[in-house]
Amino acid sequence: MTDTTDEIETDESAEIEEPAPPPGVPITVNGEVFYAAPGRNLIDACEDAGVYVPRFCYHPRMTPVGMCRMCLIEVDTGRGPALTPSCMLTVSDGMVVETETEAVKKAQDGVLELLLINHPLDCPVCDKGGECPLQDQTMSYGPGESRFVEEKRHFEKPIPISDTVYLDRERCILCDRCTRFAAEVAGDPLIHFMGRGNQTEVNTFPDDPFSSYFSGNTVQICPVGALTAKPYRFKARPWDLSEVASTYPNAMGDRITIQSSRNEVLRYLGVDSDAVNWGWLTDRDRFSFEATMSEQRLTAPLMRGDGLGNVDDGGDELVATTWAVALQRLVTALEDADNNAGPESVAVLGGAQLTNEGQYAWARFAKGVIGTDSIDAQMGDGLPADIVASMPRTTISQACAKGGTIVLLSGDPKEELGSLYLRLRHAVVHDGATLIELTPNETGLTKHAAHSVRVRPGEVASVAAALVTGTGGDELAAASAAITGADSVSVICGRTSLADNASLTVDAINTFASLDTVRFLPALRRSNVHGAIDLGLTPGMLPGRTSLDAARAAFTAAWGSVPAKAGRDTAGILADAAAGKIAVLFLLGADPLADFPDPELAKAALDGAGLVISIDPFVNESAAYGADIVMPAAAFGEVDGSHTNLEGRITPLRQKVTPPGTARPDWMIAAELAMRLGKDMGFASVADITNEIAAVSPMHANADAAAIDAASDGVLVSGGPAWTDQGAPTPAPAYDRYSFRLVVDRTMYDGGTQTTMCPSIAELSKPGAVRISSTEASKLGVRDGAIVRISSQRASVEGPVVIDDRVASGIAAVAHNHVGLDIRSLIDMNELVTDVRIETV
């Protein structure tokens, strides 16, 4: 009988390969072997292994100092176990760590007992109570009772060390977190240790307050209640708050949590997103929650007339009306415009404040339902949308990589994009990045720049060409070598002055784009302007960073129709409105009277447009002056959606509270209008819109609602048309040495609606003034505060002088949108630059 069973031959001599060990350094933590990344801080490695080591002074985004000694644990590196502060050690091969021995417990007990000697037992009234690490660790690791019966220290409390931060000195445990943040992270060393021994305390110097744009971060990272925020102080207890993770609607897309109680937003806290903001926020953004809860919020539609649709019976005042009446009047106007002047008589300005879904809904409404392409989210202060869409992009992390090369070709990031400034500063100061600054005046990064080139307005393209070709002479030789010799270069690009024509910046971008090693990070400051460009809220483009002609067939199939030709940008829309060619003008959170570089044109446009509709949480200056209908929109924290930041990262925004009164999300208003016009877009929820974006835009194919929710750091999208040469640079105009070249820049605190509606920060906006160097002031014979006349070929204005040696010679700098001096009437938007004369009055 034959055995048909297959015989399995084995080679007994073959060696069985053992699996490779996990990558990293083996350490033993409480008897368990764990592989940690080489160079990993021990306190972090223990947490990676699932073992929490208590700490007060340690913060992963700052240099460890080992001051509090709370993180003492037993560590054996081969010489026997010893109590060691775990924040001061990095892992080593074979390290043995014990965190629960009697010696460790005794050390932790002793540290807490010493900290509590003078610490007040005022937890019931302390704002930190309920979320206090000292409170928690005392319960977990402390002695349970005190052996001290002596009187505790007492100090005057609280001390306002800035306009938004209060200090209770007796609560301070000298952990050094606030002082390290101020010095290491923000670069504003305005809070220090003072005194010696038992009298050591944290404080500011007399007449030198903690006036940092980032002071609120110290409140968040303070492990006790020593630093508290004035806007939140005594508003709620932590256990009364509920929270949701969201994205702050600024160009950086800072990750935050929104906390509320009783349907009232009470606090924003930064979330440590490794890709974006590292947990840091500017004070302007952190305390802007006050605007959401402002008493000035719109709660019902307003309309000029009697509120019943009778325009001629109620005078010229805005009066309350109903949504039904307001929408019906608007629908009638849209139908009349379509029948009489055609779809191009309808235009839309703004939209940068909206969510991605709101922007898509309005883009589809304007281009697919109405048929107009005259829609622009930028207010004449940005860069051409096709340039932004096509430039090869980098990410924030790539731009801030160790040893990288960064070119700053924009406004001052410290004033305009605070959390980006912190990332750039860290890259230069701590990670060895090389910064090359091409700006007309000094910025917050100038003292850290390896090469700081003062570029007079109008000459940025020629300077860029000299750097790229190495023809700039000795003055630019070192900077040129740093750019051309780098493996990769990140250019932070934006407008350095609102008085310059955007074509000058485009010329410089085009020059840098000739290098294969260059990638760009567009520093447009308006909140979600990058989402607006990506989703077609700009003339000549459709969602997905694609042109109207290139995607015409696809979007005709998806939407039913698209505009026949490219429309007008903001300047063109306002010019046509002034000429009476715009029958219906939408303002989506836009305020051209305050924002557009030509206020006279903006005013004429509001006068000349047939019907002006403002959709905004507030009655802004333009709405108060010229809007016929004002519709209340839901604000941040009151609507779900998503946001696109300057690197193309899409992250979720979440609703936390309900809008006041009958305010509605922007997308819902667009959907309602479309339905009343008989062209229902089919949107029933935010997720419907998100998923439609993913379906119609190849660039967003991986960014549907589920993907955005699931991604911890958002979904990074890329794509768009390939970069093409933009032609020869425009010749720079000749410089008249008897004149000043005007620079109109932006500051952190201005007269914008968001700032003025926040009581805690509204007063931080300084009055407008023209800033010149002390050398130029001496030539003119003027002193600080003197009133002067500033004149261009177009107009003259009067205002005070501020002597500021950060301003280069030959430059007159004025901050945009500040009370007391509006310089915009001097600017001719058709000219490349604006030259002015300054004379005493």
mmCIF file of N, CA, C and O in Angstrom, residues 160-241:
data_model
loop_
_atom_site.group_PDB
_atom_site.id
_atom_site.type_symbol
_atom_site.label_atom_id
_atom_site.label_comp_id
_atom_site.label_asym_id
_atom_site.label_seq_id
_atom_site.Cartn_x
_atom_site.Cartn_y
_atom_site.Cartn_z
ATOM 1 N N PRO A 160 -2.415 93.301 39.535
ATOM 2 C CA PRO A 160 -2.573 93.237 38.067
ATOM 3 C C PRO A 160 -1.223 93.459 37.389
ATOM 4 O O PRO A 160 -0.727 94.574 37.316
ATOM 5 N N ILE A 161 -0.596 92.393 36.920
ATOM 6 C CA ILE A 161 0.725 92.539 36.292
ATOM 7 C C ILE A 161 0.603 92.862 34.803
ATOM 8 O O ILE A 161 1.615 93.127 34.142
ATOM 9 N N SER A 162 -0.625 92.833 34.269
ATOM 10 C CA SER A 162 -0.881 93.298 32.908
ATOM 11 C C SER A 162 -2.361 93.632 32.840
ATOM 12 O O SER A 162 -3.088 93.527 33.835
ATOM 13 N N ASP A 163 -2.821 93.999 31.667
ATOM 14 C CA ASP A 163 -4.237 94.342 31.514
ATOM 15 C C ASP A 163 -5.140 93.126 31.614
ATOM 16 O O ASP A 163 -6.345 93.265 31.835
ATOM 17 N N THR A 164 -4.582 91.934 31.466
ATOM 18 C CA THR A 164 -5.415 90.727 31.449
ATOM 19 C C THR A 164 -5.009 89.673 32.475
ATOM 20 O O THR A 164 -5.737 88.704 32.662
ATOM 21 N N VAL A 165 -3.863 89.845 33.149
ATOM 22 C CA VAL A 165 -3.351 88.809 34.056
ATOM 23 C C VAL A 165 -3.180 89.369 35.461
ATOM 24 O O VAL A 165 -2.596 90.438 35.649
ATOM 25 N N TYR A 166 -3.693 88.629 36.454
ATOM 26 C CA TYR A 166 -3.539 88.975 37.860
ATOM 27 C C TYR A 166 -2.590 87.982 38.527
ATOM 28 O O TYR A 166 -2.559 86.801 38.174
ATOM 29 N N LEU A 167 -1.844 88.472 39.535
ATOM 30 C CA LEU A 167 -0.894 87.643 40.275
ATOM 31 C C LEU A 167 -1.251 87.592 41.743
ATOM 32 O O LEU A 167 -1.395 88.621 42.396
ATOM 33 N N ASP A 168 -1.419 86.364 42.288
ATOM 34 C CA ASP A 168 -1.563 86.115 43.725
ATOM 35 C C ASP A 168 -0.258 85.493 44.202
ATOM 36 O O ASP A 168 -0.039 84.285 44.061
ATOM 37 N N ARG A 169 0.624 86.307 44.788
ATOM 38 C CA ARG A 169 1.990 85.862 45.076
ATOM 39 C C ARG A 169 2.061 84.758 46.119
ATOM 40 O O ARG A 169 2.941 83.905 46.074
ATOM 41 N N GLU A 170 1.130 84.761 47.087
ATOM 42 C CA GLU A 170 1.235 83.758 48.149
ATOM 43 C C GLU A 170 0.931 82.356 47.643
ATOM 44 O O GLU A 170 1.264 81.371 48.304
ATOM 45 N N ARG A 171 0.314 82.250 46.464
ATOM 46 C CA ARG A 171 0.031 80.919 45.905
ATOM 47 C C ARG A 171 1.202 80.372 45.093
ATOM 48 O O ARG A 171 1.234 79.186 44.774
ATOM 49 N N CYS A 172 2.134 81.216 44.727
ATOM 50 C CA CYS A 172 3.205 80.811 43.819
ATOM 51 C C CYS A 172 4.120 79.775 44.477
ATOM 52 O O CYS A 172 4.518 79.913 45.638
ATOM 53 N N ILE A 173 4.481 78.718 43.734
ATOM 54 C CA ILE A 173 5.385 77.688 44.242
ATOM 55 C C ILE A 173 6.759 77.771 43.559
ATOM 56 O O ILE A 173 7.545 76.833 43.639
ATOM 57 N N LEU A 174 7.029 78.885 42.867
ATOM 58 C CA LEU A 174 8.339 79.146 42.247
ATOM 59 C C LEU A 174 8.740 78.031 41.275
ATOM 60 O O LEU A 174 9.883 77.567 41.279
ATOM 61 N N CYS A 175 7.815 77.615 40.461
ATOM 62 C CA CYS A 175 8.107 76.530 39.520
ATOM 63 C C CYS A 175 8.864 77.018 38.297
ATOM 64 O O CYS A 175 9.381 76.205 37.526
ATOM 65 N N ASP A 176 8.871 78.332 38.050
ATOM 66 C CA ASP A 176 9.633 78.920 36.940
ATOM 67 C C ASP A 176 8.955 78.720 35.585
ATOM 68 O O ASP A 176 9.548 79.011 34.562
ATOM 69 N N ARG A 177 7.738 78.241 35.560
ATOM 70 C CA ARG A 177 7.078 78.043 34.266
ATOM 71 C C ARG A 177 6.797 79.377 33.568
ATOM 72 O O ARG A 177 7.064 79.538 32.376
ATOM 73 N N CYS A 178 6.219 80.321 34.292
ATOM 74 C CA CYS A 178 5.845 81.591 33.672
ATOM 75 C C CYS A 178 7.071 82.359 33.211
ATOM 76 O O CYS A 178 7.081 82.941 32.112
ATOM 77 N N THR A 179 8.127 82.379 34.020
ATOM 78 C CA THR A 179 9.330 83.120 33.640
ATOM 79 C C THR A 179 10.048 82.466 32.477
ATOM 80 O O THR A 179 10.581 83.144 31.596
ATOM 81 N N ARG A 180 10.047 81.134 32.448
ATOM 82 C CA ARG A 180 10.667 80.438 31.310
ATOM 83 C C ARG A 180 9.862 80.662 30.035
ATOM 84 O O ARG A 180 10.440 80.867 28.967
ATOM 85 N N PHE A 181 8.542 80.622 30.138
ATOM 86 C CA PHE A 181 7.745 80.875 28.940
ATOM 87 C C PHE A 181 8.033 82.274 28.405
ATOM 88 O O PHE A 181 8.239 82.459 27.200
ATOM 89 N N ALA A 182 8.035 83.259 29.294
ATOM 90 C CA ALA A 182 8.245 84.638 28.860
ATOM 91 C C ALA A 182 9.598 84.799 28.176
ATOM 92 O O ALA A 182 9.717 85.483 27.149
ATOM 93 N N ALA A 183 10.625 84.180 28.732
ATOM 94 C CA ALA A 183 11.971 84.358 28.186
ATOM 95 C C ALA A 183 12.250 83.427 27.014
ATOM 96 O O ALA A 183 12.773 83.850 25.982
ATOM 97 N N GLU A 184 11.902 82.144 27.158
ATOM 98 C CA GLU A 184 12.284 81.149 26.149
ATOM 99 C C GLU A 184 11.335 81.093 24.961
ATOM 100 O O GLU A 184 11.774 80.998 23.815
ATOM 101 N N VAL A 185 10.039 81.149 25.230
ATOM 102 C CA VAL A 185 9.053 80.933 24.172
ATOM 103 C C VAL A 185 8.631 82.248 23.531
ATOM 104 O O VAL A 185 8.715 82.419 22.314
ATOM 105 N N ALA A 186 8.179 83.195 24.349
ATOM 106 C CA ALA A 186 7.661 84.449 23.811
ATOM 107 C C ALA A 186 8.759 85.444 23.488
ATOM 108 O O ALA A 186 8.577 86.327 22.658
ATOM 109 N N GLY A 187 9.908 85.338 24.164
ATOM 110 C CA GLY A 187 10.958 86.326 23.958
ATOM 111 C C GLY A 187 10.630 87.658 24.592
ATOM 112 O O GLY A 187 11.190 88.699 24.215
ATOM 113 N N ASP A 188 9.730 87.658 25.578
ATOM 114 C CA ASP A 188 9.354 88.874 26.310
ATOM 115 C C ASP A 188 9.668 88.680 27.785
ATOM 116 O O ASP A 188 8.761 88.419 28.594
ATOM 117 N N PRO A 189 10.920 88.766 28.183
ATOM 118 C CA PRO A 189 11.291 88.491 29.581
ATOM 119 C C PRO A 189 10.869 89.624 30.513
ATOM 120 O O PRO A 189 11.693 90.375 31.045
ATOM 121 N N LEU A 190 9.566 89.730 30.729
ATOM 122 C CA LEU A 190 9.015 90.844 31.506
ATOM 123 C C LEU A 190 8.540 90.412 32.883
ATOM 124 O O LEU A 190 8.068 91.237 33.657
ATOM 125 N N ILE A 191 8.635 89.121 33.201
ATOM 126 C CA ILE A 191 8.260 88.615 34.517
ATOM 127 C C ILE A 191 9.451 87.809 35.036
ATOM 128 O O ILE A 191 10.041 87.018 34.300
ATOM 129 N N HIS A 192 9.828 88.038 36.302
ATOM 130 C CA HIS A 192 11.107 87.529 36.800
ATOM 131 C C HIS A 192 10.964 87.064 38.243
ATOM 132 O O HIS A 192 10.011 87.406 38.941
ATOM 133 N N PHE A 193 12.008 86.312 38.700
ATOM 134 C CA PHE A 193 12.169 86.046 40.124
ATOM 135 C C PHE A 193 12.805 87.281 40.770
ATOM 136 O O PHE A 193 13.744 87.860 40.231
ATOM 137 N N MET A 194 12.280 87.642 41.929
ATOM 138 C CA MET A 194 12.829 88.768 42.678
ATOM 139 C C MET A 194 13.007 88.357 44.128
ATOM 140 O O MET A 194 12.316 87.471 44.620
ATOM 141 N N GLY A 195 13.902 89.031 44.803
ATOM 142 C CA GLY A 195 14.171 88.720 46.196
ATOM 143 C C GLY A 195 15.084 87.515 46.339
ATOM 144 O O GLY A 195 15.522 86.908 45.353
ATOM 145 N N ARG A 196 15.371 87.146 47.606
ATOM 146 C CA ARG A 196 16.260 86.015 47.862
ATOM 147 C C ARG A 196 15.693 85.154 48.982
ATOM 148 O O ARG A 196 14.929 85.622 49.828
ATOM 149 N N GLY A 197 16.095 83.879 48.975
ATOM 150 C CA GLY A 197 15.709 82.972 50.051
ATOM 151 C C GLY A 197 14.210 82.884 50.227
ATOM 152 O O GLY A 197 13.456 82.701 49.267
ATOM 153 N N ASN A 198 13.767 83.049 51.457
ATOM 154 C CA ASN A 198 12.355 82.935 51.778
ATOM 155 C C ASN A 198 11.522 84.058 51.185
ATOM 156 O O ASN A 198 10.298 83.971 51.123
ATOM 157 N N GLN A 199 12.178 85.133 50.736
ATOM 158 C CA GLN A 199 11.466 86.270 50.172
ATOM 159 C C GLN A 199 11.418 86.247 48.642
ATOM 160 O O GLN A 199 10.998 87.214 48.018
ATOM 161 N N THR A 200 11.853 85.144 48.043
ATOM 162 C CA THR A 200 11.815 85.048 46.578
ATOM 163 C C THR A 200 10.372 85.037 46.095
ATOM 164 O O THR A 200 9.527 84.332 46.658
ATOM 165 N N GLU A 201 10.097 85.800 45.087
ATOM 166 C CA GLU A 201 8.758 85.847 44.511
ATOM 167 C C GLU A 201 8.846 86.159 43.020
ATOM 168 O O GLU A 201 9.868 86.625 42.527
ATOM 169 N N VAL A 202 7.769 85.866 42.315
ATOM 170 C CA VAL A 202 7.650 86.224 40.907
ATOM 171 C C VAL A 202 6.919 87.559 40.809
ATOM 172 O O VAL A 202 5.900 87.755 41.467
ATOM 173 N N ASN A 203 7.453 88.445 39.993
ATOM 174 C CA ASN A 203 6.804 89.741 39.848
ATOM 175 C C ASN A 203 7.357 90.442 38.617
ATOM 176 O O ASN A 203 8.274 89.938 37.953
ATOM 177 N N THR A 204 6.827 91.609 38.343
ATOM 178 C CA THR A 204 7.336 92.446 37.265
ATOM 179 C C THR A 204 8.038 93.649 37.871
ATOM 180 O O THR A 204 7.800 94.006 39.026
ATOM 181 N N PHE A 205 8.902 94.284 37.102
ATOM 182 C CA PHE A 205 9.575 95.467 37.580
ATOM 183 C C PHE A 205 8.611 96.657 37.595
ATOM 184 O O PHE A 205 7.675 96.713 36.789
ATOM 185 N N PRO A 206 8.807 97.615 38.489
ATOM 186 C CA PRO A 206 7.925 98.789 38.532
ATOM 187 C C PRO A 206 7.877 99.494 37.173
ATOM 188 O O PRO A 206 8.891 99.642 36.495
ATOM 189 N N ASP A 207 6.689 99.915 36.786
ATOM 190 C CA ASP A 207 6.465 100.643 35.524
ATOM 191 C C ASP A 207 6.843 99.818 34.297
ATOM 192 O O ASP A 207 7.057 100.376 33.219
ATOM 193 N N ASP A 208 6.947 98.497 34.456
ATOM 194 C CA ASP A 208 7.276 97.633 33.324
ATOM 195 C C ASP A 208 6.350 96.413 33.381
ATOM 196 O O ASP A 208 6.758 95.319 33.749
ATOM 197 N N PRO A 209 5.084 96.578 33.012
ATOM 198 C CA PRO A 209 4.109 95.482 33.165
ATOM 199 C C PRO A 209 4.395 94.331 32.211
ATOM 200 O O PRO A 209 5.194 94.445 31.280
ATOM 201 N N PHE A 210 3.715 93.247 32.446
ATOM 202 C CA PHE A 210 3.861 92.040 31.632
ATOM 203 C C PHE A 210 3.048 92.227 30.342
ATOM 204 O O PHE A 210 2.100 91.498 30.065
ATOM 205 N N SER A 211 3.448 93.210 29.557
ATOM 206 C CA SER A 211 2.675 93.582 28.364
ATOM 207 C C SER A 211 3.114 92.754 27.171
ATOM 208 O O SER A 211 3.618 93.278 26.184
ATOM 209 N N SER A 212 2.927 91.462 27.277
ATOM 210 C CA SER A 212 3.262 90.540 26.207
ATOM 211 C C SER A 212 1.991 90.153 25.465
ATOM 212 O O SER A 212 0.914 90.063 26.062
ATOM 213 N N TYR A 213 2.108 89.926 24.160
ATOM 214 C CA TYR A 213 0.975 89.460 23.380
ATOM 215 C C TYR A 213 0.568 88.042 23.754
ATOM 216 O O TYR A 213 -0.485 87.567 23.333
ATOM 217 N N PHE A 214 1.400 87.377 24.569
ATOM 218 C CA PHE A 214 1.193 85.959 24.844
ATOM 219 C C PHE A 214 1.057 85.684 26.339
ATOM 220 O O PHE A 214 1.231 84.550 26.777
ATOM 221 N N SER A 215 0.739 86.699 27.135
ATOM 222 C CA SER A 215 0.737 86.545 28.589
ATOM 223 C C SER A 215 -0.289 85.529 29.067
ATOM 224 O O SER A 215 -0.104 84.883 30.097
ATOM 225 N N GLY A 216 -1.387 85.360 28.344
ATOM 226 C CA GLY A 216 -2.408 84.419 28.778
ATOM 227 C C GLY A 216 -1.939 82.983 28.818
ATOM 228 O O GLY A 216 -2.515 82.155 29.544
ATOM 229 N N ASN A 217 -0.885 82.653 28.071
ATOM 230 C CA ASN A 217 -0.350 81.288 28.119
ATOM 231 C C ASN A 217 0.213 80.954 29.489
ATOM 232 O O ASN A 217 0.183 79.795 29.910
ATOM 233 N N THR A 218 0.741 81.952 30.186
ATOM 234 C CA THR A 218 1.294 81.688 31.519
ATOM 235 C C THR A 218 0.197 81.316 32.497
ATOM 236 O O THR A 218 0.418 80.548 33.432
ATOM 237 N N VAL A 219 -0.994 81.857 32.298
ATOM 238 C CA VAL A 219 -2.127 81.485 33.147
ATOM 239 C C VAL A 219 -2.479 80.019 32.929
ATOM 240 O O VAL A 219 -2.724 79.271 33.880
ATOM 241 N N GLN A 220 -2.473 79.596 31.680
ATOM 242 C CA GLN A 220 -2.841 78.208 31.377
ATOM 243 C C GLN A 220 -1.817 77.220 31.902
ATOM 244 O O GLN A 220 -2.190 76.145 32.397
ATOM 245 N N ILE A 221 -0.531 77.551 31.841
ATOM 246 C CA ILE A 221 0.482 76.585 32.254
ATOM 247 C C ILE A 221 0.852 76.698 33.729
ATOM 248 O O ILE A 221 1.587 75.853 34.243
ATOM 249 N N CYS A 222 0.351 77.731 34.427
ATOM 250 C CA CYS A 222 0.631 77.855 35.871
ATOM 251 C C CYS A 222 0.016 76.661 36.601
ATOM 252 O O CYS A 222 -1.182 76.396 36.472
ATOM 253 N N PRO A 223 0.802 75.902 37.386
ATOM 254 C CA PRO A 223 0.267 74.692 38.027
ATOM 255 C C PRO A 223 -0.539 74.983 39.286
ATOM 256 O O PRO A 223 -1.071 74.054 39.902
ATOM 257 N N VAL A 224 -0.613 76.233 39.690
ATOM 258 C CA VAL A 224 -1.412 76.627 40.851
ATOM 259 C C VAL A 224 -2.235 77.855 40.446
ATOM 260 O O VAL A 224 -2.297 78.208 39.277
ATOM 261 N N GLY A 225 -2.853 78.519 41.387
ATOM 262 C CA GLY A 225 -3.683 79.677 41.052
ATOM 263 C C GLY A 225 -2.958 80.989 41.209
ATOM 264 O O GLY A 225 -3.598 82.012 41.475
ATOM 265 N N ALA A 226 -1.632 80.983 41.031
ATOM 266 C CA ALA A 226 -0.877 82.217 41.202
ATOM 267 C C ALA A 226 -1.184 83.219 40.105
ATOM 268 O O ALA A 226 -1.243 84.431 40.347
ATOM 269 N N LEU A 227 -1.353 82.757 38.878
ATOM 270 C CA LEU A 227 -1.681 83.628 37.758
ATOM 271 C C LEU A 227 -3.093 83.305 37.281
ATOM 272 O O LEU A 227 -3.406 82.143 36.984
ATOM 273 N N THR A 228 -3.937 84.306 37.242
ATOM 274 C CA THR A 228 -5.310 84.115 36.788
ATOM 275 C C THR A 228 -5.642 85.149 35.728
ATOM 276 O O THR A 228 -5.056 86.236 35.691
ATOM 277 N N ALA A 229 -6.577 84.813 34.864
ATOM 278 C CA ALA A 229 -6.959 85.685 33.765
ATOM 279 C C ALA A 229 -8.139 86.553 34.179
ATOM 280 O O ALA A 229 -9.168 86.037 34.638
ATOM 281 N N LYS A 230 -7.993 87.833 34.004
ATOM 282 C CA LYS A 230 -9.054 88.773 34.364
ATOM 283 C C LYS A 230 -10.377 88.449 33.667
ATOM 284 O O LYS A 230 -11.429 88.478 34.315
ATOM 285 N N PRO A 231 -10.397 88.106 32.360
ATOM 286 C CA PRO A 231 -11.687 87.842 31.715
ATOM 287 C C PRO A 231 -12.419 86.613 32.252
ATOM 288 O O PRO A 231 -13.642 86.521 32.112
ATOM 289 N N TYR A 232 -11.689 85.656 32.839
ATOM 290 C CA TYR A 232 -12.318 84.430 33.333
ATOM 291 C C TYR A 232 -12.478 84.427 34.848
ATOM 292 O O TYR A 232 -13.298 83.678 35.392
ATOM 293 N N ARG A 233 -11.743 85.247 35.554
ATOM 294 C CA ARG A 233 -11.667 85.222 37.021
ATOM 295 C C ARG A 233 -13.067 85.265 37.651
ATOM 296 O O ARG A 233 -13.875 86.150 37.368
ATOM 297 N N PHE A 234 -13.339 84.249 38.481
ATOM 298 C CA PHE A 234 -14.588 84.115 39.239
ATOM 299 C C PHE A 234 -15.828 83.952 38.352
ATOM 300 O O PHE A 234 -16.939 84.205 38.796
ATOM 301 N N LYS A 235 -15.648 83.513 37.105
ATOM 302 C CA LYS A 235 -16.802 83.336 36.226
ATOM 303 C C LYS A 235 -17.464 81.968 36.417
ATOM 304 O O LYS A 235 -18.668 81.842 36.244
ATOM 305 N N ALA A 236 -16.670 80.937 36.718
ATOM 306 C CA ALA A 236 -17.239 79.593 36.853
ATOM 307 C C ALA A 236 -16.243 78.698 37.564
ATOM 308 O O ALA A 236 -15.049 79.012 37.648
ATOM 309 N N ARG A 237 -16.731 77.578 38.093
ATOM 310 C CA ARG A 237 -15.868 76.551 38.646
ATOM 311 C C ARG A 237 -15.581 75.525 37.550
ATOM 312 O O ARG A 237 -16.431 75.284 36.676
ATOM 313 N N PRO A 238 -14.410 74.897 37.583
ATOM 314 C CA PRO A 238 -14.073 73.937 36.521
ATOM 315 C C PRO A 238 -15.101 72.838 36.335
ATOM 316 O O PRO A 238 -15.343 72.400 35.212
ATOM 317 N N TRP A 239 -15.709 72.377 37.440
ATOM 318 C CA TRP A 239 -16.677 71.284 37.313
ATOM 319 C C TRP A 239 -18.015 71.772 36.736
ATOM 320 O O TRP A 239 -18.864 70.965 36.392
ATOM 321 N N ASP A 240 -18.180 73.090 36.639
ATOM 322 C CA ASP A 240 -19.374 73.616 35.977
ATOM 323 C C ASP A 240 -19.201 73.697 34.465
ATOM 324 O O ASP A 240 -20.180 73.917 33.743
ATOM 325 N N LEU A 241 -17.966 73.568 33.990
ATOM 326 C CA LEU A 241 -17.671 73.770 32.579
ATOM 327 C C LEU A 241 -17.785 72.469 31.798
ATOM 328 O O LEU A 241 -17.429 71.404 32.289
#
